[in-house]
Amino acid sequence: MLDIKKIRENLKNIEQSLAKKDKDITLNKIVEIDKNLKTLVSKLNNLQAEQNNKSKEIGIMKSKGEESEDLFSDLKKLSEEVKLLEKEEKKISLSLKEELLQIPNLPHSSVPIGISDQDNVVKVKCDKKKDFNFLPKNHIDLGKNLDILDFETAAKISGSGFPMFKGKGALLERALINFMIDFSLKNYGYTEFFTPFMVKPDSALTTGQLPKFDEDMYYIEKDDLFLIPTAEVSLTNIHKDEILKFEDLPKYYLGYSSCFRREAGSYGKDTRGLLRVHQFNKVELVKFVEPSRSYEELEMLVNQAAEICKLLELDYRIIELCTGDLSFSAAKCYDIEVWAPGESKWLEVSSCSNFEDFQSRRGNIRFKNNKGKVEFVHTLNGSGLATPRIFASLIETHQKEDGSISIPVALQPYLGISEIK
RNA sequence: GGAGGCAUGGCAGAGCGGUUGAAUGCACUGGUCUUGAAAACCAGCAAGGGUGCAAGCCCUUCAGAGGUUCGAAUCCUCUUGCCUCCGCCA
């Protein structure tokens, strides 16, 4: 959520900045509501002050045993007027908030300007991809031949778009999760969480999934709960409505979760295999930091996630998203993609974003700075990483001509084997 | 699912329907004392909004939403969360 004060003070700049993300956004309505609200509030405040004073007078008189009918009837009228204005004020500030919640975050000045993913910038290139002296198979065929993936049965149970890992495949999936958790835990000082997978609408509002993207999430109507599309939602809301201590920052949180996405609107895209599924596994990294350090923290976060790709011996590249491809809540974002030689495609396995104070404002997550002033924290998050695509890239990259898979050294302790055949 | 209890500042914990944004303690910050520290003593210490150069002044907020009243932390209703007991259950 943007700061209404900043909108008031820098309307032109903010509009220009928003246009880089989406040229159709307009702030006219917000500015108008804000103006109305301001005049109403100052009128209301004056009346409230009068009411407070007179009520106190009555209190004093009563304690002296005096009575005044005039004052009573005066106040009766006044209080009716105040109540009316209070209702109006509530209505207007609610509508202002509703409007503000629809406006995306401003892109950071360093973000390359562009309209679509065509304009993204490759920041870290993959110089040469792994050579094969045979035609590499895709993960669907590999998985079937090795009997480690079973999409047909998953479809029978749950419908299309749900992966099912079997035998060594299930072991590999579990190993990847554990490996990734341990990696970030041991090397970067994170606190591990195992969070709820279902959240209240309010929590999804904090991180920006609501109110605009409710169609992307699974919703349990009976209990008014959403299945999380990422552990980011649960992790970020840990400090909702709190004031953190300056000395407690930065906070590094990590959590594994299943992630649930309806993928509405992407029908026909990547319908086969592990590339786009309704349920997947991901280790998510979330940071709460003081504002001055958030961009430094973002660079650290991407590098950390990329390190995992290296250890898994995958070909990867880091993409800097352009303004037009940036998500609703992000001020700046890097994607990490790994190469899947069987699919002959780059697969997005991580997205590392700085949200600045966009989410913290929505979730009211603040800290007391070293001068004792309360400020909004900056939040960041990054996948570290998402498994099903890593799984696909991994078995495609490390396949041998006979169809077996060699397991990267870093992962071997987690499987207890060095190959799947 | 049924029955009951509770919800106040960073924490603990008072609070008769009327100068209560809220006693007190702890924590924290500054000061006195001390070679230094501790202890003791003194002072300060909620957030948001408005206005002002500033000091300040005004408004809102005692889980949330409604209601009663001239006036609500205090009374009523609903919701949510926590605790206790019963039922069910991995």
XYZ file of N, CA and C in Angstrom, chain A residues 8-236:
687
model
N -0.143 12.689 -1.708
C -0.535 14.092 -1.587
C 0.589 15.021 -2.010
N 1.798 14.685 -1.556
C 2.914 15.603 -1.746
C 3.594 15.481 -3.108
N 3.615 14.269 -3.653
C 4.352 14.044 -4.914
C 3.490 13.404 -5.984
N 2.290 13.875 -6.133
C 1.345 13.220 -7.021
C 1.934 12.932 -8.400
N 2.546 13.943 -9.004
C 3.055 13.796 -10.389
C 4.110 12.700 -10.475
N 5.068 12.763 -9.561
C 6.146 11.769 -9.563
C 5.616 10.357 -9.412
N 4.677 10.212 -8.503
C 4.158 8.881 -8.235
C 3.370 8.360 -9.427
N 2.612 9.227 -10.046
C 1.870 8.798 -11.235
C 2.813 8.357 -12.350
N 3.874 9.120 -12.523
C 4.848 8.762 -13.559
C 5.485 7.416 -13.249
N 5.802 7.230 -11.974
C 6.448 6.003 -11.568
C 5.524 4.799 -11.756
N 4.258 4.976 -11.407
C 3.287 3.892 -11.567
C 3.082 3.552 -13.037
N 3.146 4.567 -13.869
C 2.935 4.354 -15.302
C 3.983 3.418 -15.888
N 5.158 3.380 -15.259
C 6.193 2.467 -15.734
C 5.775 1.017 -15.538
N 4.943 0.815 -14.531
C 4.467 -0.538 -14.267
C 3.218 -0.818 -15.099
N 2.310 0.142 -15.081
C 1.038 -0.045 -15.775
C 0.489 1.338 -16.102
N 0.407 1.624 -17.396
C 0.081 3.007 -17.779
C -1.390 3.359 -17.556
N -2.206 2.355 -17.213
C -3.635 2.642 -17.046
C -4.021 3.067 -15.635
N -3.058 3.081 -14.751
C -3.399 3.407 -13.366
C -3.606 4.910 -13.200
N -4.664 5.240 -12.497
C -4.900 6.650 -12.211
C -5.188 6.853 -10.725
N -4.722 7.978 -10.215
C -4.890 8.256 -8.787
C -5.963 9.321 -8.528
N -6.627 9.743 -9.589
C -7.600 10.835 -9.450
C -8.619 10.584 -8.342
N -9.177 9.389 -8.359
C -10.222 9.066 -7.407
C -9.703 9.155 -5.975
N -8.488 8.635 -5.794
C -7.893 8.637 -4.463
C -7.670 10.051 -3.963
N -7.155 10.899 -4.834
C -6.893 12.277 -4.452
C -8.191 12.969 -4.039
N -9.243 12.681 -4.767
C -10.521 13.322 -4.466
C -11.082 12.842 -3.128
N -11.062 11.538 -2.937
C -11.566 11.001 -1.668
C -10.773 11.570 -0.503
N -9.473 11.636 -0.685
C -8.597 12.128 0.371
C -8.940 13.571 0.747
N -9.203 14.375 -0.262
C -9.570 15.770 -0.006
C -10.854 15.854 0.813
N -11.844 15.109 0.376
C -13.114 15.098 1.097
C -12.939 14.657 2.537
N -12.132 13.622 2.695
C -11.910 13.083 4.025
C -11.257 14.126 4.928
N -10.297 14.827 4.383
C -9.574 15.803 5.193
C -10.490 16.903 5.726
N -11.332 17.455 4.860
C -12.216 18.525 5.327
C -13.204 17.977 6.350
N -13.688 16.767 6.077
C -14.643 16.165 7.009
C -14.012 15.942 8.375
N -12.788 15.424 8.381
C -12.136 15.093 9.644
C -11.887 16.350 10.473
N -11.478 17.438 9.831
C -11.186 18.616 10.644
C -12.475 19.200 11.229
N -13.549 19.121 10.459
C -14.843 19.568 10.973
C -15.268 18.695 12.165
N -15.106 17.392 11.975
C -15.485 16.440 13.017
C -14.670 16.663 14.283
N -13.358 16.865 14.115
C -12.489 17.078 15.270
C -12.912 18.278 16.102
N -13.281 19.350 15.425
C -13.741 20.535 16.149
C -14.982 20.254 16.979
N -15.928 19.563 16.335
C -17.160 19.233 17.058
C -16.879 18.318 18.244
N -15.969 17.370 18.038
C -15.634 16.436 19.125
C -15.003 17.178 20.296
N -14.173 18.148 19.955
C -13.524 18.927 21.008
C -14.567 19.661 21.836
N -15.524 20.252 21.136
C -16.594 20.968 21.821
C -17.386 20.022 22.719
N -17.683 18.874 22.157
C -18.448 17.875 22.900
C -17.700 17.429 24.156
N -16.418 17.182 23.991
C -15.614 16.746 25.134
C -15.622 17.789 26.248
N -15.407 19.036 25.863
C -15.379 20.108 26.854
C -16.679 20.215 27.628
N -17.765 20.233 26.872
C -19.062 20.405 27.524
C -19.413 19.217 28.407
N -19.033 18.031 27.957
C -19.315 16.847 28.763
C -18.555 16.905 30.077
N -17.328 17.404 29.989
C -16.542 17.544 31.211
C -17.215 18.525 32.164
N -17.725 19.597 31.596
C -18.424 20.586 32.412
C -19.558 19.952 33.199
N -20.330 19.146 32.508
C -21.432 18.463 33.179
C -20.934 17.626 34.336
N -19.855 16.944 34.076
C -19.263 16.119 35.124
C -18.923 16.940 36.351
N -18.312 18.091 36.097
C -17.923 18.961 37.204
C -19.145 19.478 37.953
N -20.146 19.926 37.173
C -21.366 20.446 37.791
C -22.050 19.385 38.645
N -22.111 18.189 38.087
C -22.774 17.113 38.823
C -22.087 16.854 40.152
N -20.766 16.892 40.108
C -20.040 16.623 41.344
C -20.313 17.715 42.383
N -20.710 18.921 41.903
C -21.070 19.990 42.827
C -22.546 19.968 43.172
N -23.261 19.044 42.518
C -24.685 18.936 42.790
C -25.542 19.898 41.982
N -24.974 20.510 40.935
C -25.761 21.412 40.099
C -26.283 20.670 38.880
N -27.317 21.250 38.252
C -27.885 20.650 37.045
C -28.117 21.735 36.012
N -28.033 21.370 34.736
C -28.335 22.363 33.705
C -29.050 21.716 32.535
N -30.333 22.002 32.412
C -31.122 21.428 31.316
C -30.624 21.919 29.968
N -30.226 23.213 29.915
C -29.771 23.791 28.648
C -28.581 23.039 28.083
N -27.625 22.798 28.949
C -26.417 22.113 28.525
C -26.741 20.725 27.981
N -27.669 20.053 28.653
C -28.084 18.724 28.208
C -28.630 18.736 26.791
N -29.582 19.628 26.564
C -30.226 19.626 25.249
C -29.251 20.080 24.169
N -28.364 21.010 24.531
C -27.296 21.417 23.627
C -26.470 20.218 23.180
N -26.068 19.468 24.177
C -25.174 18.349 23.920
C -25.863 17.240 23.160
N -27.138 17.089 23.402
C -27.910 16.064 22.701
C -27.801 16.304 21.188
N -28.030 17.558 20.818
C -27.949 17.912 19.389
C -26.544 17.671 18.871
N -25.580 18.174 19.637
C -24.182 18.067 19.232
C -23.780 16.605 19.027
N -24.184 15.781 19.968
C -23.743 14.393 19.887
C -24.379 13.677 18.699
N -25.587 14.101 18.353
C -26.211 13.503 17.170
C -25.442 13.876 15.909
N -25.027 15.132 15.873
C -24.273 15.591 14.712
C -22.932 14.863 14.620
N -22.277 14.731 15.766
C -20.989 14.044 15.799
C -21.128 12.615 15.313
N -22.176 11.943 15.768
C -22.375 10.552 15.375
C -22.543 10.419 13.869
N -23.281 11.351 13.319
C -23.516 11.349 11.883
C -22.200 11.486 11.117
N -21.408 12.468 11.557
C -20.132 12.712 10.890
C -19.168 11.548 11.081
N -19.222 10.943 12.256
C -18.342 9.801 12.513
C -18.632 8.668 11.540
N -19.920 8.445 11.309
C -20.305 7.381 10.375
C -19.794 7.689 8.980
N -19.979 8.949 8.611
C -19.534 9.393 7.297
C -18.014 9.229 7.169
N -17.321 9.607 8.227
C -15.861 9.537 8.220
C -15.400 8.092 8.043
N -16.055 7.193 8.741
C -15.698 5.782 8.641
C -15.880 5.276 7.217
N -17.000 5.681 6.649
C -17.321 5.234 5.294
C -16.252 5.718 4.312
N -15.920 6.981 4.428
C -14.978 7.551 3.467
C -13.570 6.998 3.653
N -13.129 6.865 4.899
C -11.765 6.348 5.056
C -11.677 4.891 4.628
N -12.770 4.176 4.786
C -12.781 2.795 4.299
C -12.658 2.758 2.776
N -13.380 3.631 2.122
C -13.316 3.622 0.660
C -11.951 4.091 0.182
N -11.340 4.988 0.935
C -9.983 5.415 0.587
C -9.011 4.238 0.683
N -9.174 3.483 1.767
C -8.291 2.336 1.940
C -8.510 1.302 0.834
N -9.763 1.072 0.515
C -10.075 0.116 -0.547
C -9.400 0.512 -1.854
N -9.440 1.789 -2.148
C -8.808 2.273 -3.377
C -7.291 2.110 -3.312
N -6.742 2.460 -2.181
C -5.281 2.381 -2.028
C -4.768 0.954 -2.171
N -5.584 0.009 -1.692
C -5.168 -1.392 -1.738
C -5.079 -1.915 -3.179
N -5.719 -1.212 -4.084
C -5.729 -1.643 -5.486
C -4.505 -1.154 -6.255
N -3.780 -0.211 -5.653
C -2.661 0.400 -6.368
C -1.382 -0.411 -6.123
N -0.684 -0.756 -7.188
C 0.530 -1.559 -7.012
C 1.674 -0.742 -6.429
N 2.718 -1.432 -6.041
C 3.898 -0.765 -5.496
C 4.639 -0.008 -6.602
N 5.398 0.986 -6.197
C 6.207 1.738 -7.151
C 7.473 0.963 -7.473
N 7.871 0.943 -8.728
C 9.143 0.295 -9.056
C 10.316 1.140 -8.558
N 11.358 0.489 -8.116
C 12.566 1.197 -7.681
C 13.241 1.839 -8.893
N 13.957 2.918 -8.654
C 14.553 3.674 -9.770
C 15.560 2.858 -10.572
N 16.107 1.809 -9.948
C 17.116 1.009 -10.645
C 16.504 -0.036 -11.582
N 15.177 -0.200 -11.521
C 14.542 -1.256 -12.312
C 14.496 -0.844 -13.784
N 14.964 -1.733 -14.678
C 14.923 -1.396 -16.103
C 13.486 -1.181 -16.581
N 13.315 -0.173 -17.413
C 11.969 0.140 -17.874
C 11.605 -0.765 -19.035
N 10.381 -1.296 -18.992
C 9.953 -2.184 -20.062
C 8.505 -2.553 -19.893
N 7.985 -3.278 -20.891
C 6.554 -3.583 -20.874
C 6.285 -5.032 -20.499
N 7.069 -5.947 -21.055
C 6.799 -7.365 -20.799
C 8.107 -8.095 -20.497
N 7.998 -9.423 -20.334
C 9.197 -10.193 -20.016
C 10.255 -10.116 -21.130
N 9.830 -9.684 -22.296
C 10.785 -9.466 -23.391
C 11.839 -8.430 -23.003
N 11.457 -7.522 -22.113
C 12.339 -6.409 -21.763
C 13.166 -6.670 -20.511
N 13.029 -7.873 -19.958
C 13.830 -8.202 -18.781
C 15.304 -8.261 -19.144
N 16.134 -8.064 -18.134
C 17.566 -8.005 -18.390
C 18.247 -9.212 -17.750
N 19.059 -9.898 -18.517
C 19.791 -11.027 -17.955
C 20.984 -10.485 -17.186
N 20.962 -10.702 -15.894
C 21.980 -10.083 -15.044
C 23.196 -10.996 -14.886
N 22.912 -12.251 -14.575
C 23.996 -13.230 -14.506
C 23.725 -14.269 -15.580
N 24.667 -14.381 -16.524
C 24.443 -15.278 -17.657
C 25.017 -16.651 -17.371
N 24.445 -17.618 -18.048
C 25.018 -18.953 -18.018
C 25.872 -19.073 -19.276
N 27.174 -19.184 -19.083
C 28.071 -19.110 -20.237
C 27.911 -20.285 -21.192
N 28.100 -21.468 -20.640
C 27.869 -22.607 -21.533
C 27.091 -23.678 -20.786
N 26.066 -24.153 -21.446
C 25.234 -25.175 -20.817
C 25.897 -26.536 -20.947
N 25.480 -27.443 -20.110
C 26.055 -28.788 -20.099
C 25.892 -29.472 -21.464
N 26.960 -30.110 -21.894
C 26.933 -30.826 -23.181
C 26.359 -32.227 -23.034
N 25.625 -32.646 -24.022
C 25.149 -34.034 -24.041
C 25.605 -34.666 -25.346
N 26.113 -35.895 -25.269
C 26.450 -36.577 -26.518
C 25.329 -37.526 -26.941
N 24.143 -37.252 -26.385
C 22.933 -37.986 -26.803
C 21.780 -37.002 -26.672
N 20.630 -37.343 -27.158
C 19.488 -36.436 -27.081
C 18.850 -36.556 -25.694
N 18.947 -35.508 -24.865
C 18.408 -35.635 -23.501
C 16.888 -35.766 -23.506
N 16.401 -36.645 -22.651
C 14.945 -36.852 -22.539
C 14.358 -35.799 -21.610
N 13.070 -35.574 -21.712
C 12.432 -34.655 -20.762
C 12.072 -35.404 -19.478
N 11.713 -34.643 -18.448
C 11.525 -35.249 -17.120
C 10.307 -36.169 -17.074
N 9.367 -35.917 -17.991
C 8.175 -36.768 -17.996
C 8.542 -38.194 -18.415
N 9.316 -38.291 -19.487
C 9.733 -39.616 -19.956
C 10.693 -40.272 -18.964
N 11.637 -39.466 -18.490
C 12.583 -39.997 -17.515
C 11.853 -40.518 -16.280
N 10.932 -39.706 -15.795
C 10.194 -40.048 -14.582
C 9.376 -41.315 -14.765
N 8.808 -41.457 -15.943
C 7.990 -42.627 -16.222
C 8.854 -43.885 -16.298
N 9.952 -43.771 -17.046
C 10.834 -44.929 -17.225
C 11.432 -45.418 -15.913
N 11.756 -44.431 -15.044
C 12.376 -44.802 -13.766
C 11.331 -45.133 -12.701
N 10.059 -44.916 -13.069
C 8.950 -45.148 -12.141
C 9.074 -44.291 -10.881
N 9.430 -43.006 -11.096
C 9.527 -42.116 -9.939
C 8.491 -40.982 -9.990
N 7.806 -40.845 -11.124
C 6.737 -39.847 -11.240
C 5.504 -40.544 -11.782
N 4.333 -40.198 -11.240
C 3.115 -40.858 -11.699
C 1.981 -39.838 -11.835
N 1.958 -39.196 -12.986
C 0.950 -38.156 -13.213
C -0.451 -38.728 -13.423
N -0.511 -39.920 -14.034
C -1.834 -40.498 -14.318
C -2.587 -40.777 -13.022
N -1.901 -41.391 -12.092
C -2.577 -41.727 -10.838
C -2.950 -40.461 -10.067
N -2.051 -39.469 -10.112
C -2.357 -38.210 -9.435
C -3.625 -37.593 -10.025
N -3.751 -37.687 -11.361
C -4.931 -37.139 -12.029
C -6.181 -37.902 -11.623
N -6.031 -39.210 -11.445
C -7.179 -40.011 -11.009
C -7.643 -39.549 -9.631
N -6.707 -39.258 -8.775
C -7.038 -38.883 -7.400
C -7.536 -37.445 -7.306
N -6.846 -36.530 -7.997
C -7.091 -35.107 -7.756
C -7.392 -34.279 -8.999
N -7.271 -34.873 -10.153
C -7.438 -34.099 -11.375
C -6.086 -33.711 -11.934
N -6.102 -33.015 -13.044
C -4.827 -32.714 -13.695
C -4.097 -31.604 -12.961
N -2.796 -31.597 -13.138
C -2.007 -30.523 -12.554
C -1.506 -30.811 -11.157
N -1.644 -32.065 -10.734
C -1.096 -32.434 -9.431
C -0.012 -33.475 -9.620
N 1.192 -33.181 -9.119
C 2.268 -34.141 -9.299
C 2.180 -35.240 -8.249
N 2.706 -36.394 -8.613
C 2.888 -37.408 -7.580
C 4.254 -38.052 -7.778
N 4.996 -38.041 -6.706
C 6.328 -38.626 -6.714
C 6.242 -40.012 -6.098
N 7.036 -40.912 -6.632
C 6.940 -42.305 -6.178
C 8.326 -42.873 -5.921
N 8.436 -43.722 -4.911
C 9.693 -44.419 -4.653
C 10.858 -43.455 -4.506
N 11.891 -43.654 -5.335
C 13.088 -42.803 -5.281
C 12.751 -41.356 -5.644
N 11.676 -41.205 -6.391
C 11.243 -39.845 -6.745
C 10.770 -39.096 -5.521
N 9.975 -39.780 -4.710
C 9.496 -39.172 -3.470
C 10.678 -38.873 -2.555
N 11.619 -39.797 -2.549
C 12.826 -39.610 -1.736
C 13.612 -38.386 -2.214
N 13.726 -38.256 -3.524
C 14.472 -37.124 -4.091
C 13.788 -35.799 -3.749
N 12.482 -35.772 -3.877
C 11.729 -34.555 -3.566
C 11.950 -34.164 -2.103
N 11.861 -35.125 -1.236
C 12.034 -34.894 0.193
C 13.469 -34.481 0.492
N 14.400 -35.097 -0.211
C 15.821 -34.765 -0.017
C 16.088 -33.317 -0.433
N 15.493 -32.919 -1.545
C 15.691 -31.549 -2.024
C 15.203 -30.542 -0.987
N 14.026 -30.807 -0.439
C 13.470 -29.896 0.563
C 14.414 -29.792 1.763
N 14.824 -30.926 2.252
C 15.699 -30.914 3.427
C 17.037 -30.261 3.133
N 17.568 -30.569 1.978
C 18.848 -29.970 1.578
C 18.731 -28.448 1.550
N 17.668 -27.945 0.957
C 17.530 -26.502 0.806
C 17.289 -25.809 2.143
N 16.510 -26.440 2.993
C 16.309 -25.872 4.329
C 17.638 -25.808 5.067
N 18.341 -26.922 5.083
C 19.609 -26.983 5.819
C 20.618 -25.984 5.281
N 20.656 -25.864 3.968
C 21.625 -24.955 3.348
C 21.451 -23.526 3.873
N 20.241 -23.032 3.846
C 20.021 -21.646 4.276
C 20.137 -21.496 5.783
N 19.726 -22.548 6.475
C 19.766 -22.525 7.928
C 21.205 -22.463 8.441
N 22.050 -23.298 7.836
C 23.420 -23.415 8.337
C 24.280 -22.241 7.928
N 24.061 -21.723 6.739
C 25.001 -20.737 6.203
C 24.580 -19.288 6.357
N 23.316 -19.037 6.641
C 22.869 -17.648 6.578
C 22.113 -17.160 7.812
N 22.028 -17.992 8.839
C 21.435 -17.518 10.084
C 19.938 -17.270 10.050
N 19.226 -18.155 9.417
C 17.768 -18.031 9.408
C 17.155 -18.754 10.594
N 15.954 -18.336 10.969
C 15.153 -19.084 11.926
C 14.124 -19.878 11.138
N 14.032 -21.158 11.447
C 13.119 -22.006 10.683
C 11.715 -21.998 11.282
N 10.743 -21.941 10.401
C 9.341 -22.031 10.812
C 8.649 -23.127 10.017
N 7.709 -23.778 10.661
C 6.794 -24.655 9.932
C 5.415 -24.052 10.147
N 4.934 -23.334 9.175
C 3.776 -22.455 9.354
C 2.471 -23.137 8.954
N 1.353 -22.504 9.311
C 0.068 -22.962 8.775
C 0.042 -22.824 7.249
N -0.683 -23.729 6.607
C -0.829 -23.675 5.151
C -2.118 -22.986 4.740
N -2.958 -22.708 5.713
C -4.187 -21.974 5.411
C -4.163 -20.678 6.200
N -4.637 -19.615 5.564
C -4.568 -18.308 6.218
C -5.879 -17.533 6.091
N -6.047 -16.593 7.004
C -7.209 -15.719 6.968
C -7.041 -14.690 5.841
N -8.150 -14.167 5.345
C -8.069 -13.177 4.264
C -7.142 -12.016 4.602
N -7.163 -11.590 5.832
C -6.322 -10.486 6.269
C -4.845 -10.725 5.987
N -4.413 -11.963 6.189
C -3.007 -12.293 5.966
C -2.663 -12.196 4.492
N -3.591 -12.631 3.658
C -3.353 -12.563 2.214
C -3.395 -11.118 1.721
N -4.048 -10.277 2.492
C -4.088 -8.851 2.159
C -2.723 -8.210 2.410
N -2.097 -8.595 3.503
C -0.780 -8.053 3.841
C 0.199 -8.220 2.697
N 0.282 -9.435 2.188
C 1.311 -9.726 1.200
C 0.902 -9.327 -0.218
N -0.371 -8.989 -0.418
C -0.767 -8.449 -1.715
C -1.548 -9.384 -2.620
N -1.812 -10.604 -2.143
C -2.631 -11.520 -2.950
C -4.068 -11.003 -3.011
N -4.523 -10.456 -1.915
C -5.851 -9.847 -1.874
C -5.663 -8.329 -1.858
N -6.618 -7.546 -2.346
C -7.927 -7.965 -2.832
C -7.957 -8.319 -4.318
N -6.859 -8.121 -5.044
C -6.961 -8.203 -6.502
C -6.810 -9.594 -7.098
N -6.155 -10.503 -6.371
C -5.793 -11.762 -7.015
C -6.397 -12.974 -6.316
N -7.598 -12.802 -5.822
C -8.232 -13.898 -5.090
C -8.481 -15.111 -5.985
N -8.585 -14.885 -7.289
C -8.845 -15.977 -8.224
C -7.658 -16.938 -8.345
N -6.493 -16.475 -7.930
C -5.304 -17.318 -8.053
C -5.175 -18.314 -6.908
N -5.959 -18.076 -5.847
C -5.798 -18.934 -4.665
C -6.979 -19.883 -4.492
N -6.721 -20.994 -3.831
C -7.798 -21.897 -3.427
C -8.437 -21.332 -2.174
N -9.759 -21.385 -2.142
C -10.491 -20.765 -1.049
C -11.407 -21.782 -0.384
N -11.332 -21.866 0.915
C -12.213 -22.760 1.663
C -13.368 -21.915 2.189
N -14.476 -21.971 1.521
C -15.574 -21.063 1.825
C -16.132 -21.280 3.231
N -16.239 -22.521 3.597
C -16.873 -22.849 4.868
C -16.170 -22.194 6.054
N -14.871 -22.054 5.928
C -14.103 -21.502 7.050
C -13.457 -20.163 6.738
N -13.744 -19.630 5.560
C -13.178 -18.344 5.146
C -11.656 -18.357 5.233
N -11.058 -19.368 4.651
C -9.598 -19.500 4.668
C -9.063 -19.711 3.257
N -7.863 -19.211 3.032
C -7.192 -19.431 1.751
C -6.032 -20.385 1.935
N -5.842 -21.289 0.979
C -4.633 -22.112 0.968
C -3.494 -21.240 0.473
N -2.388 -21.276 1.150
C -1.305 -20.358 0.790
C -0.700 -20.709 -0.566
N -0.457 -19.685 -1.388
C 0.239 -19.896 -2.657
C 1.743 -19.926 -2.442
N 2.173 -19.525 -1.271
C 3.587 -19.503 -0.897
C 3.681 -19.271 0.605
N 4.755 -19.790 1.216
C 4.930 -19.602 2.658
C 5.204 -18.147 2.998
N 5.509 -17.355 1.985
C 5.682 -15.915 2.176
C 4.502 -15.333 2.961
N 3.314 -15.797 2.642
C 2.120 -15.242 3.274
C 2.151 -15.486 4.783
N 2.385 -16.722 5.172
C 2.418 -17.036 6.605
C 3.608 -16.364 7.281
N 4.751 -16.457 6.654
C 5.966 -15.945 7.282
C 5.918 -14.430 7.480
N 5.445 -13.724 6.471
C 5.415 -12.263 6.564
C 4.453 -11.805 7.653
